[in-house]
N, CA and C atoms as an extended XYZ file, in Angstrom:
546
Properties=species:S:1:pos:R:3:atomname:S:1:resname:S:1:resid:I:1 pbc="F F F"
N       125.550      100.275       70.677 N   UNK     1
C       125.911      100.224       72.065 CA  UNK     1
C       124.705      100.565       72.932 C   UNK     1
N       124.562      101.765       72.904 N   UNK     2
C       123.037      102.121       74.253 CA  UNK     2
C       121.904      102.597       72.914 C   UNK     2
N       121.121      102.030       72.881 N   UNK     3
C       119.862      102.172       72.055 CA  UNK     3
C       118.548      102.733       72.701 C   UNK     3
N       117.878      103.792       71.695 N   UNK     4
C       116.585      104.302       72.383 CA  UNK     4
C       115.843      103.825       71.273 C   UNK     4
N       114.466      103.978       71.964 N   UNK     5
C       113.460      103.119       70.696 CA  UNK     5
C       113.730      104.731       69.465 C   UNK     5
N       112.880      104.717       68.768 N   UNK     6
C       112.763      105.748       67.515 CA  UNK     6
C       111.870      106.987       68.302 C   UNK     6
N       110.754      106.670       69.256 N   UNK     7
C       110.307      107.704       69.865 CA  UNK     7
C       110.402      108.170       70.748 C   UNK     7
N       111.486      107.664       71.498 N   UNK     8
C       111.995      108.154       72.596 CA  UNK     8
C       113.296      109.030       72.568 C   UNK     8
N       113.304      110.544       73.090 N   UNK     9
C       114.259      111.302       72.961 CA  UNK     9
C       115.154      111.328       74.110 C   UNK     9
N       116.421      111.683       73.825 N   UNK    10
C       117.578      111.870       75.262 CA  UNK    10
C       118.930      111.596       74.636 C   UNK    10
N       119.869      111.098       75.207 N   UNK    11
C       120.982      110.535       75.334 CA  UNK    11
C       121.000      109.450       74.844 C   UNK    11
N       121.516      109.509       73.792 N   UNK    12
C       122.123      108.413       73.061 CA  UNK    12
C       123.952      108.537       72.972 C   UNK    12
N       124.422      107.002       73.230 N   UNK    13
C       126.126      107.346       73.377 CA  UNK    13
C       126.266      105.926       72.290 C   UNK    13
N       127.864      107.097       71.775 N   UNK    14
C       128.453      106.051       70.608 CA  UNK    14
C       129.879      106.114       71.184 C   UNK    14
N       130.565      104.871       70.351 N   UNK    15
C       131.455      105.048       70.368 CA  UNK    15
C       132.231      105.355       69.493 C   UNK    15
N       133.847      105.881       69.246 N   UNK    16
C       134.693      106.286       67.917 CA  UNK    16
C       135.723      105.390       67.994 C   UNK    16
N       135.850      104.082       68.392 N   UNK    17
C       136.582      103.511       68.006 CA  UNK    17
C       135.990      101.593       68.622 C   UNK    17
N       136.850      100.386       68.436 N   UNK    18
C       136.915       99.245       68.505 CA  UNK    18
C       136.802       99.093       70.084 C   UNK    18
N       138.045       99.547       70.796 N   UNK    19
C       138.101       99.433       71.896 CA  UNK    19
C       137.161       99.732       73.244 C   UNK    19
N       136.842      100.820       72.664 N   UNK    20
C       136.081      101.680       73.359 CA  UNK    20
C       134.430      101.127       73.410 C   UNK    20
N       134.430      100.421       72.271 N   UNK    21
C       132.987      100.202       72.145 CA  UNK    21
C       133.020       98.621       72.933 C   UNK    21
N       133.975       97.737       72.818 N   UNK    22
C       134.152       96.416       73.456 CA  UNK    22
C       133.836       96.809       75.262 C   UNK    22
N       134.838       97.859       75.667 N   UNK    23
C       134.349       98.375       77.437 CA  UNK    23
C       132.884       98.470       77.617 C   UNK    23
N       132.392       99.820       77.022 N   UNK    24
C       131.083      100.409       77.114 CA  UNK    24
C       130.192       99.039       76.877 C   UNK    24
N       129.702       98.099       75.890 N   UNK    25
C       129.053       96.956       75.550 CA  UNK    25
C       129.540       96.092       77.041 C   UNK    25
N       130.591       95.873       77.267 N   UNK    26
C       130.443       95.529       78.760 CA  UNK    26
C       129.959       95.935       80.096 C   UNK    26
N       130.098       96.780       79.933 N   UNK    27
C       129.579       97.700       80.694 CA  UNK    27
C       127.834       97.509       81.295 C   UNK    27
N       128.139       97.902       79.757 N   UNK    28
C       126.271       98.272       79.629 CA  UNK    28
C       125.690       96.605       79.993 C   UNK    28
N       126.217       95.479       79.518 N   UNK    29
C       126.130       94.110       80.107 CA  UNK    29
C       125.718       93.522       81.057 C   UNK    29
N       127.182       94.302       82.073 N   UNK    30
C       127.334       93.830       83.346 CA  UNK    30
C       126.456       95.141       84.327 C   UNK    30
N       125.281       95.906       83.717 N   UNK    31
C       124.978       97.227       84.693 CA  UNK    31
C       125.828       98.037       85.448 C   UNK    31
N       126.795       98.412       84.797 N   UNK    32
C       127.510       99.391       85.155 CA  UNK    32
C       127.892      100.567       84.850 C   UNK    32
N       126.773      100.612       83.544 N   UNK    33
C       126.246      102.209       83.398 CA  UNK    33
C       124.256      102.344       84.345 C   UNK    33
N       124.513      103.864       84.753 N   UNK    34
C       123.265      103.762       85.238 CA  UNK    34
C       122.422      104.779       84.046 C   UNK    34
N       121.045      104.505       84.092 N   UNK    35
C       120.372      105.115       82.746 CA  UNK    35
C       118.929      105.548       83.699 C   UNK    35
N       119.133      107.209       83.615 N   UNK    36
C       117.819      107.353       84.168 CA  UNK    36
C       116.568      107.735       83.296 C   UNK    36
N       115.544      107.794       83.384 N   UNK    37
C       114.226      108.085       81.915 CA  UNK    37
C       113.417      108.955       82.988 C   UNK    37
N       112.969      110.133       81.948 N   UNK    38
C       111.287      110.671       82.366 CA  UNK    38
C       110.538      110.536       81.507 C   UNK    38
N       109.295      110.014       82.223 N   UNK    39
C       108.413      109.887       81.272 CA  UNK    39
C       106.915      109.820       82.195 C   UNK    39
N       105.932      110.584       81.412 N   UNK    40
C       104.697      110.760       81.916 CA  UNK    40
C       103.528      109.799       81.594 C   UNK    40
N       102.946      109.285       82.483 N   UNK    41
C       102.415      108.426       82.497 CA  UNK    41
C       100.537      108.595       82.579 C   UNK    41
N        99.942      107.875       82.072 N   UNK    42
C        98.621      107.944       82.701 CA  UNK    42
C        98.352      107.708       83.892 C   UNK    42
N        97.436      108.252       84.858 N   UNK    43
C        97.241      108.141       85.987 CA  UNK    43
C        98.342      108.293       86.976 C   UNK    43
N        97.593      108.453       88.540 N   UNK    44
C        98.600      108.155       88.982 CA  UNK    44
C        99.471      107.181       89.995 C   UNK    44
N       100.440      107.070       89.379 N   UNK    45
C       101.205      105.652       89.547 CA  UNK    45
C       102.058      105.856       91.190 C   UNK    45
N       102.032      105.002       91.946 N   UNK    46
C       102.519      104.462       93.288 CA  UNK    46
C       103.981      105.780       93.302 C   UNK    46
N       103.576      105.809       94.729 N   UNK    47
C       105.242      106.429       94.550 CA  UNK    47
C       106.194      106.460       94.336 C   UNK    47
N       106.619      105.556       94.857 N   UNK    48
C       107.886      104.467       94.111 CA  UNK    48
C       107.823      102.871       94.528 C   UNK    48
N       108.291      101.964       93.293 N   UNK    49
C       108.164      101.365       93.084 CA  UNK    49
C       109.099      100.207       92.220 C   UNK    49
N       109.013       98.964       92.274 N   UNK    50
C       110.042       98.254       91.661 CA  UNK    50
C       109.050       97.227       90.645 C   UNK    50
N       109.462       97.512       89.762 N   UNK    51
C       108.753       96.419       88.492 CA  UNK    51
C       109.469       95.171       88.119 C   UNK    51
N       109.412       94.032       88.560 N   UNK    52
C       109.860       92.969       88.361 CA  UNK    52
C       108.908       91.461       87.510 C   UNK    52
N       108.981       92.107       86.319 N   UNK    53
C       107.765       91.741       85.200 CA  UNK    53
C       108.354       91.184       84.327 C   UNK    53
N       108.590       89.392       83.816 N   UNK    54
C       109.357       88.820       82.785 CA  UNK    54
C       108.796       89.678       81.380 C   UNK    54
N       109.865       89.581       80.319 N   UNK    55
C       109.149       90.076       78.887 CA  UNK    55
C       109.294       89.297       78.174 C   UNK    55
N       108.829       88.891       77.197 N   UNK    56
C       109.241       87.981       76.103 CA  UNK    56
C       109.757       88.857       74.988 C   UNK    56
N       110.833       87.947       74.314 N   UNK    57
C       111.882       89.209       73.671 CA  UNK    57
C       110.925       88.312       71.572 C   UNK    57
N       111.581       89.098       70.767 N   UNK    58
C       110.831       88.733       69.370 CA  UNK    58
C       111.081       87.077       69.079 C   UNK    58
N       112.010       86.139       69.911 N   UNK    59
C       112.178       85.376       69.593 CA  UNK    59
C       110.997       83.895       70.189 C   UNK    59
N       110.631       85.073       71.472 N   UNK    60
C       109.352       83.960       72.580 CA  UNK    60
C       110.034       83.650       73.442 C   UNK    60
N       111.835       83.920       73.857 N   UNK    61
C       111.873       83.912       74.598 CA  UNK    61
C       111.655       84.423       75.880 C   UNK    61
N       111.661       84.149       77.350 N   UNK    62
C       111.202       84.977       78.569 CA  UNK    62
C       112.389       85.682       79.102 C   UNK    62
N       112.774       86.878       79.205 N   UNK    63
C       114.253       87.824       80.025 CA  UNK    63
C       113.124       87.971       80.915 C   UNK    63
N       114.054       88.057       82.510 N   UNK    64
C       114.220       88.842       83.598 CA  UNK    64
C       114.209       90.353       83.128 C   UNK    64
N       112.890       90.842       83.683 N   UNK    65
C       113.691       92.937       83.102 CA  UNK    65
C       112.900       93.407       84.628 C   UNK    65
N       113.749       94.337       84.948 N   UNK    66
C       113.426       95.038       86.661 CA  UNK    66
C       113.748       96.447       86.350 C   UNK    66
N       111.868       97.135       86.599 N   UNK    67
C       112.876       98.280       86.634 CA  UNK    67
C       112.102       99.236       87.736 C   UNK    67
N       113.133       99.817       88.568 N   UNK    68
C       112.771      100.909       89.782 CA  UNK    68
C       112.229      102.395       88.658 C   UNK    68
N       111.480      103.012       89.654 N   UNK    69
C       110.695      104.019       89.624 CA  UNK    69
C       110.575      104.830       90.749 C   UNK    69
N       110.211      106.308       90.637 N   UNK    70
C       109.617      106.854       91.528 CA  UNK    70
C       108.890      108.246       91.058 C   UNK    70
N       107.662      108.463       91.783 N   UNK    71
C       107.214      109.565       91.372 CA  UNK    71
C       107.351      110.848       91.589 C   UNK    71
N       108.025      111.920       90.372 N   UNK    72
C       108.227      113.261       90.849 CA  UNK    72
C       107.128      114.390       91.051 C   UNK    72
N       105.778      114.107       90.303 N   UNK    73
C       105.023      115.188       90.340 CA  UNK    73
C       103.327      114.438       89.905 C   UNK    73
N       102.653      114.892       90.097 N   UNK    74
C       101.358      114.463       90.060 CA  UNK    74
C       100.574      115.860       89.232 C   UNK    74
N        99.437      115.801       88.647 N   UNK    75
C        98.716      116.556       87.536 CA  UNK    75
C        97.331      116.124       87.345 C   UNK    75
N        96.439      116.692       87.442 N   UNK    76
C        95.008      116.578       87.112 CA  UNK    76
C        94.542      117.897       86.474 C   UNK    76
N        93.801      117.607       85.186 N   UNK    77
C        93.309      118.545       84.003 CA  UNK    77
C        92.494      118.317       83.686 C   UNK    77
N        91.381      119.386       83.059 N   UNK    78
C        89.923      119.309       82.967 CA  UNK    78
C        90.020      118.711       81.568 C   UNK    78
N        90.166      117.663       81.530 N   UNK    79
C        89.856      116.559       80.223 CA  UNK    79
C        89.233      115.543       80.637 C   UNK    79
N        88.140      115.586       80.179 N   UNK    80
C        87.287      114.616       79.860 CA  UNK    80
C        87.301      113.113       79.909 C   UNK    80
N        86.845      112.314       80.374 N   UNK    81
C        87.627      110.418       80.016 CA  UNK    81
C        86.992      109.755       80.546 C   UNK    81
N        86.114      108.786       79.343 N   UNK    82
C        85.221      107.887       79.876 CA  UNK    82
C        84.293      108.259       80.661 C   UNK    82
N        83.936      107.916       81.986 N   UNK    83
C        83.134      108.596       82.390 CA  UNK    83
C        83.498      109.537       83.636 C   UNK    83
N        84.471      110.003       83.738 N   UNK    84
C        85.616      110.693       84.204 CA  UNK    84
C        85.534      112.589       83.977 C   UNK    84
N        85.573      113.309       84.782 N   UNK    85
C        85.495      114.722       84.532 CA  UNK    85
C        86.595      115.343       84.209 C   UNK    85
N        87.764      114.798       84.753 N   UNK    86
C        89.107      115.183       84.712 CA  UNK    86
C        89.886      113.599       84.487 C   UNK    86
N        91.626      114.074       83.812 N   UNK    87
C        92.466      112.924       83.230 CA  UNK    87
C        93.395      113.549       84.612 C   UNK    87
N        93.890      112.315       84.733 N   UNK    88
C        95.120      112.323       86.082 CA  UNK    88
C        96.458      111.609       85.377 C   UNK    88
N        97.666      112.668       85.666 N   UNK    89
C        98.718      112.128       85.217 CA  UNK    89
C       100.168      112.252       85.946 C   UNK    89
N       100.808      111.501       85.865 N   UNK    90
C       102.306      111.400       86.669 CA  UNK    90
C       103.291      111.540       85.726 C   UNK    90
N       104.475      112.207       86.487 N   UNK    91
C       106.235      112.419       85.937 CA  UNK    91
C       106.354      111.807       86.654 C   UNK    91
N       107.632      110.502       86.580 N   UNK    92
C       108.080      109.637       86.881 CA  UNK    92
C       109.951      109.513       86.627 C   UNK    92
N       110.399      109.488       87.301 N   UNK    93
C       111.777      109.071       87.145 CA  UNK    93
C       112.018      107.640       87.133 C   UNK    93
N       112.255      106.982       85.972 N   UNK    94
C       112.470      105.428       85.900 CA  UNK    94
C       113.782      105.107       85.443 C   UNK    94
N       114.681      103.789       86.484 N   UNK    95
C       115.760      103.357       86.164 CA  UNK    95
C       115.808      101.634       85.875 C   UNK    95
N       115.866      101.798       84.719 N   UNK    96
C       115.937      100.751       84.675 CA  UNK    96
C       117.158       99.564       84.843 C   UNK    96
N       116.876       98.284       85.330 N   UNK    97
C       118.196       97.597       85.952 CA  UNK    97
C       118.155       96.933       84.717 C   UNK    97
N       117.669       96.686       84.098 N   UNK    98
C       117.920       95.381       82.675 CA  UNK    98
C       117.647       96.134       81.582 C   UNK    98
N       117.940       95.782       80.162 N   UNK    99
C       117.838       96.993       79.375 CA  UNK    99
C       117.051       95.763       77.963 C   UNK    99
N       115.696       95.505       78.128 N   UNK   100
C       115.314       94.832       77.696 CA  UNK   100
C       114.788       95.878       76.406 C   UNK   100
N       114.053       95.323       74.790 N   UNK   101
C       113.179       95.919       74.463 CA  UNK   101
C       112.166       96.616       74.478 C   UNK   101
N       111.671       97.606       74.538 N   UNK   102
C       110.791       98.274       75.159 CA  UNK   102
C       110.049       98.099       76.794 C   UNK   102
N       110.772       97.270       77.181 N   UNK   103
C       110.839       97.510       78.913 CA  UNK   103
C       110.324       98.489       79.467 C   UNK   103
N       110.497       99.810       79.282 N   UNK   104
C       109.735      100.499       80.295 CA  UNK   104
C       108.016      100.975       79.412 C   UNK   104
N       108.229      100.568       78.481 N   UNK   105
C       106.766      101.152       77.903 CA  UNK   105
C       106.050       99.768       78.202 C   UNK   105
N       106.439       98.649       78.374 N   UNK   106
C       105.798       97.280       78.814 CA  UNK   106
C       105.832       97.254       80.321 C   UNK   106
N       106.454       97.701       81.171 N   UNK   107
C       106.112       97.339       82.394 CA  UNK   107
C       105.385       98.925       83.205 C   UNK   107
N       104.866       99.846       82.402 N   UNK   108
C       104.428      100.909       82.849 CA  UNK   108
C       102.990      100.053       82.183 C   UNK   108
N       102.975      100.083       81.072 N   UNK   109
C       101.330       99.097       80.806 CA  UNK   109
C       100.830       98.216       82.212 C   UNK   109
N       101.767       97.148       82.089 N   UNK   110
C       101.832       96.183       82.930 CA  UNK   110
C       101.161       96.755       84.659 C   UNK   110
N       101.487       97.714       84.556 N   UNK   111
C       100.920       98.361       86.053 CA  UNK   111
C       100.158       99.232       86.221 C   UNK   111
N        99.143       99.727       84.680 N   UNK   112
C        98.065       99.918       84.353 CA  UNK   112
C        98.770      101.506       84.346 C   UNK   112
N        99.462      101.959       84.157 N   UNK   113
C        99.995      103.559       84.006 CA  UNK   113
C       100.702      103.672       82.545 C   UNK   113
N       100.017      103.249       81.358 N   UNK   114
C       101.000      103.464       80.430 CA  UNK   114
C       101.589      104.784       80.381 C   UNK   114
N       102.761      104.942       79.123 N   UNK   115
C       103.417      106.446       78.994 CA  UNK   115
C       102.873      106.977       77.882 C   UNK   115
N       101.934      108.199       78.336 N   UNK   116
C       101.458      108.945       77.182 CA  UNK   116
C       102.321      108.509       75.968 C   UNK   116
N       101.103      108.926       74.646 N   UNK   117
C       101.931      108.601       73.785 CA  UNK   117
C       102.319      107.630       73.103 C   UNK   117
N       102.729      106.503       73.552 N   UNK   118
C       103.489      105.084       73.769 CA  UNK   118
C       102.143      104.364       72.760 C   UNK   118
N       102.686      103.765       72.076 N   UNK   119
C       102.465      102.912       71.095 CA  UNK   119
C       102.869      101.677       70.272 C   UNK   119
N       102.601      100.608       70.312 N   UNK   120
C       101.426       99.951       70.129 CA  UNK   120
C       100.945       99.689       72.622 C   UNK   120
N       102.301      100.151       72.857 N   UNK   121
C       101.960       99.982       74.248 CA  UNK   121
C       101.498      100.320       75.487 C   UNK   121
N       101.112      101.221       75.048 N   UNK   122
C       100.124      102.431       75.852 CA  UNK   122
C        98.859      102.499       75.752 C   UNK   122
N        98.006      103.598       75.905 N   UNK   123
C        96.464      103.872       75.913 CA  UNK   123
C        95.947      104.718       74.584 C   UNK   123
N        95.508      103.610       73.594 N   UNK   124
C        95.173      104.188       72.388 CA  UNK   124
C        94.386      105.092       72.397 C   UNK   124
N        93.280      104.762       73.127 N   UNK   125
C        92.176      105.884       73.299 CA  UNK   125
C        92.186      107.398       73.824 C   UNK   125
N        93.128      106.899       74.870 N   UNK   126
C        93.883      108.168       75.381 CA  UNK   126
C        94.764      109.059       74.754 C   UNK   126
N        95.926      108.040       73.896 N   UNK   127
C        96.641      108.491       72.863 CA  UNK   127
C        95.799      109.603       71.893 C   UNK   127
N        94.749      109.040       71.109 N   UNK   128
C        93.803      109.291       70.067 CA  UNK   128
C        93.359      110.933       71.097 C   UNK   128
N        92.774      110.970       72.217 N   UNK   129
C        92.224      111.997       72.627 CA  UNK   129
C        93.281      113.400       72.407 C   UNK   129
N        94.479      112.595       72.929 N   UNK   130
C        95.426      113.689       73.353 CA  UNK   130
C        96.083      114.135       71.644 C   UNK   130
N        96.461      113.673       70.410 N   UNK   131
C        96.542      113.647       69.335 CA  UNK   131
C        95.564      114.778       68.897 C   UNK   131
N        93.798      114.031       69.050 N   UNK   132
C        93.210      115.383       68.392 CA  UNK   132
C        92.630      116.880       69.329 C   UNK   132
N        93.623      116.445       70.196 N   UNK   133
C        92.874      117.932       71.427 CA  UNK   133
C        94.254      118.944       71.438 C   UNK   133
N        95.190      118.191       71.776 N   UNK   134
C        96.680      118.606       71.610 CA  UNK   134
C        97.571      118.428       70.887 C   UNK   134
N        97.151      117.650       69.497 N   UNK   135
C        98.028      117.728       68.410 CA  UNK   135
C        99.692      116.899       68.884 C   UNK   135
N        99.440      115.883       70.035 N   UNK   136
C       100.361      114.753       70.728 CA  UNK   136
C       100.848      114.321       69.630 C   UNK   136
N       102.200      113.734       68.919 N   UNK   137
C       102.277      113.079       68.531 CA  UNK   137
C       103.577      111.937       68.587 C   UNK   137
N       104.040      113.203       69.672 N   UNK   138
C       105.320      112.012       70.537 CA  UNK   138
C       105.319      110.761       71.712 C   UNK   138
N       106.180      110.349       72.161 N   UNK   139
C       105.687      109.454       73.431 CA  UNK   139
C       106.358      110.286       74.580 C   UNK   139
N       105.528      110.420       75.483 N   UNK   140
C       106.795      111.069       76.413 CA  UNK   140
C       107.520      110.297       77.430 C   UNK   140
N       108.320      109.746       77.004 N   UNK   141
C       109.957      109.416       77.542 CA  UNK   141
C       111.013      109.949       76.787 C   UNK   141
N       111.995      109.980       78.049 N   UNK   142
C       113.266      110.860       77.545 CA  UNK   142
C       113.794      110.339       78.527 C   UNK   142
N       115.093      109.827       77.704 N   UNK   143
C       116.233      109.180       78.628 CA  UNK   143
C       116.840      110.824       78.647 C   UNK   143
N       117.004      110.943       80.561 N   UNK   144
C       117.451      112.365       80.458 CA  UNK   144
C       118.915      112.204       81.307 C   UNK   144
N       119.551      110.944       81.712 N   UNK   145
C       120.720      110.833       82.044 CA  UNK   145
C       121.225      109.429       81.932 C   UNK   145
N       122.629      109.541       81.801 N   UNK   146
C       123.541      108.187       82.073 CA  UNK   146
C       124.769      108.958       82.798 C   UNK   146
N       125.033      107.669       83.585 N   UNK   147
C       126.266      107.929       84.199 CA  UNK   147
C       127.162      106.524       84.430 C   UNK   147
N       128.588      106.764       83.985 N   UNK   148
C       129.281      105.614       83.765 CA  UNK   148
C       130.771      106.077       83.733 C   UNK   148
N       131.717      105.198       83.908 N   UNK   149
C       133.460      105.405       84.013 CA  UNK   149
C       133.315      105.877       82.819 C   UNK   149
N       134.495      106.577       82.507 N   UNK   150
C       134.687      106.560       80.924 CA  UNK   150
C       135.647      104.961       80.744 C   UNK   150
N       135.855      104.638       79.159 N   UNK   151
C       136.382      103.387       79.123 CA  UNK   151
C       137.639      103.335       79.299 C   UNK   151
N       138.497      104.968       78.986 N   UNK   152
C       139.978      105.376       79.015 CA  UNK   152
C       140.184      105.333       80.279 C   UNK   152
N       139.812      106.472       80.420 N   UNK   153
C       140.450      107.090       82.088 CA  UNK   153
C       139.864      106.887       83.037 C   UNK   153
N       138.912      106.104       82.992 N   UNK   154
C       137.710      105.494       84.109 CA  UNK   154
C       136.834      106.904       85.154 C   UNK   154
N       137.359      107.678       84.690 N   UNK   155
C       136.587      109.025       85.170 CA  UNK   155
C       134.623      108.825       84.853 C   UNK   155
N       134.507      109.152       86.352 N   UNK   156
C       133.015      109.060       86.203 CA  UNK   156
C       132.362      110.060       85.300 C   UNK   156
N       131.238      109.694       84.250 N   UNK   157
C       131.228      110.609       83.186 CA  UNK   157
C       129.583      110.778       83.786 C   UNK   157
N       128.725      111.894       83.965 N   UNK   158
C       126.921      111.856       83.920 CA  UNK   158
C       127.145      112.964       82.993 C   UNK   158
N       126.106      112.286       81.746 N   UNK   159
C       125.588      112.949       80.610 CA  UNK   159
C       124.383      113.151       80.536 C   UNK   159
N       123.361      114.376       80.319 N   UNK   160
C       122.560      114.675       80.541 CA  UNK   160
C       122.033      115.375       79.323 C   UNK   160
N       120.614      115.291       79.353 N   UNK   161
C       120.000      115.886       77.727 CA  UNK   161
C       119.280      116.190       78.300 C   UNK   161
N       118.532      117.684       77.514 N   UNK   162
C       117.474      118.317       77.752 CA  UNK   162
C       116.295      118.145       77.221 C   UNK   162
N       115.262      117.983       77.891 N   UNK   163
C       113.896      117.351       77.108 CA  UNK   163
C       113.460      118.497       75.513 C   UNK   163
N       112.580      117.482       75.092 N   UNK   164
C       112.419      118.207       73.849 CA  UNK   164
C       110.876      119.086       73.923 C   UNK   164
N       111.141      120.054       72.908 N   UNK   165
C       110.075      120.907       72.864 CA  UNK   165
C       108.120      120.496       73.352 C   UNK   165
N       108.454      119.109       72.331 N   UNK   166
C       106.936      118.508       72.488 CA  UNK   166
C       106.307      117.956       74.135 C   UNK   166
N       107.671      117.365       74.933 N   UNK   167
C       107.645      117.225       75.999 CA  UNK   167
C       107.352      118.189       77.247 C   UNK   167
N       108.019      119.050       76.832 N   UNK   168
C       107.981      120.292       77.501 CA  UNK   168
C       106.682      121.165       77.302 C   UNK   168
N       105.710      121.194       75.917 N   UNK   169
C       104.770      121.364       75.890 CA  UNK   169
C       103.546      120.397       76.647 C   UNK   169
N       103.986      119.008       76.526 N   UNK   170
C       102.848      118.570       77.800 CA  UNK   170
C       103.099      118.804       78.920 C   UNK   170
N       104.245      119.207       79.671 N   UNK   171
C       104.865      119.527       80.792 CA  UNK   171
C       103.762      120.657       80.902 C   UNK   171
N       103.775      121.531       80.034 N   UNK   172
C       102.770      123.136       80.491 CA  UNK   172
C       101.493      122.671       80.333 C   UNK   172
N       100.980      122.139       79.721 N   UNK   173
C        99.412      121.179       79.651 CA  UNK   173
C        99.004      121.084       80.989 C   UNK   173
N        99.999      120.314       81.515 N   UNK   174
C        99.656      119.225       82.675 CA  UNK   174
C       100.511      119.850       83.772 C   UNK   174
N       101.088      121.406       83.908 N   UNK   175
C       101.224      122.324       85.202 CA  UNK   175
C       102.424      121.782       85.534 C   UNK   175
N       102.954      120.520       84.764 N   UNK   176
C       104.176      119.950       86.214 CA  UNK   176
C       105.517      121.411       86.003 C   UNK   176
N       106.514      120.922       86.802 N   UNK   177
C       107.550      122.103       86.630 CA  UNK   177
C       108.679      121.095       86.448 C   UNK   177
N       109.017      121.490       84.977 N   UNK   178
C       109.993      121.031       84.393 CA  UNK   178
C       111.244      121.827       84.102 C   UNK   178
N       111.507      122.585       84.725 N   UNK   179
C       112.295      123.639       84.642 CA  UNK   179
C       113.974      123.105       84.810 C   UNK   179
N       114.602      122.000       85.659 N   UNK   180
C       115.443      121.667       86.227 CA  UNK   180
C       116.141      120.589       84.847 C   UNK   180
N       114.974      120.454       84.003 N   UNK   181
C       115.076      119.577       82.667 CA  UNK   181
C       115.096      120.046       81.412 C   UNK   181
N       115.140      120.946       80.974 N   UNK   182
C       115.511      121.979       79.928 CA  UNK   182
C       116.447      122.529       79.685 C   UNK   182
């Protein structure tokens, strides 16, 4: 039903029965669950913003994938880069409207801000730095909410997960205040 890649932590929802999973799969279809992500990015990225960037899915075909953004916090740290004295980095709240394959790690590339971490779609070099300086070895996104009817009682449900340890350790790296997400 709602799928996260393998390195991305948060909210994942199942269902326990036939019925239930036929609504929710509609749902999720017709965008009528909303799915929010944090995730930190290289550099820093526009304030907010709408990504409207075709993807090609494993087959070659082209999907429509759109996804809004906005920026919560900004970060600059005495790391080193290229020919650079300091690395600049953004927390980002991203919603995405289409729920394509790796969509938000392709259209954060796409706008030259990959998401730490992020692999094969992100900044290897950067990746590689942050790996042997900080022992990185997650991506940081985290689907940290959904909100949707339930399929029974149509009661509005927002489910929320708390970021994970490794996240929260670049959170203190990089000064932002993640406190409201834990």
């Amino acid at each position: 039903m709602h799928r996260l890649d393998r390195k991305t932590s948060g909210v994942l929802l199942f269902a326990l029965d036939k019925e239930s999973l036929k609504v929710m799969n509609d749902r999720f279809a017709t965008r009528e669950v909303e799915k929010k992500y944090l995730a930190i990015l290289r550099g820093w990225a526009p304030e907010e913003m709408t990504i409207d960037y075709d993807l090609t899915n494993d087959d070659g075909v082209k999907q429509n994938a759109i996804t809004y953004f906005h920026r919560l916090q900004t970060a600059e740290i005495d790391l080193e880069y290229n020919s650079h004295p300091t690395s600049r980095y953004c927390l980002v709240e991203a919603i995405p409207e289409t729920g394509r394959m790796h969509q938000l790690r392709k259209h954060f590339r796409h706008i030259f801000h990959p998401i730490l971490g992020s692999r094969p779609h992100g900044c290897n070099k950067q990746n590689k730095l942050w790996l042997e300086i900080f022992g990185l070895k997650g991506m940081m996104l985290h689907a940290h909410q959904l909100v949707f009817n339930h399929p029974i009682t149509n009661e509005q449900l927002i489910l929320n997960a708390k970021i994970n340890e490794e996240f929260s350790k670049v959170g203190d790296i990089l000064g932002l205040d993640l406190e409201k997400y834990k």
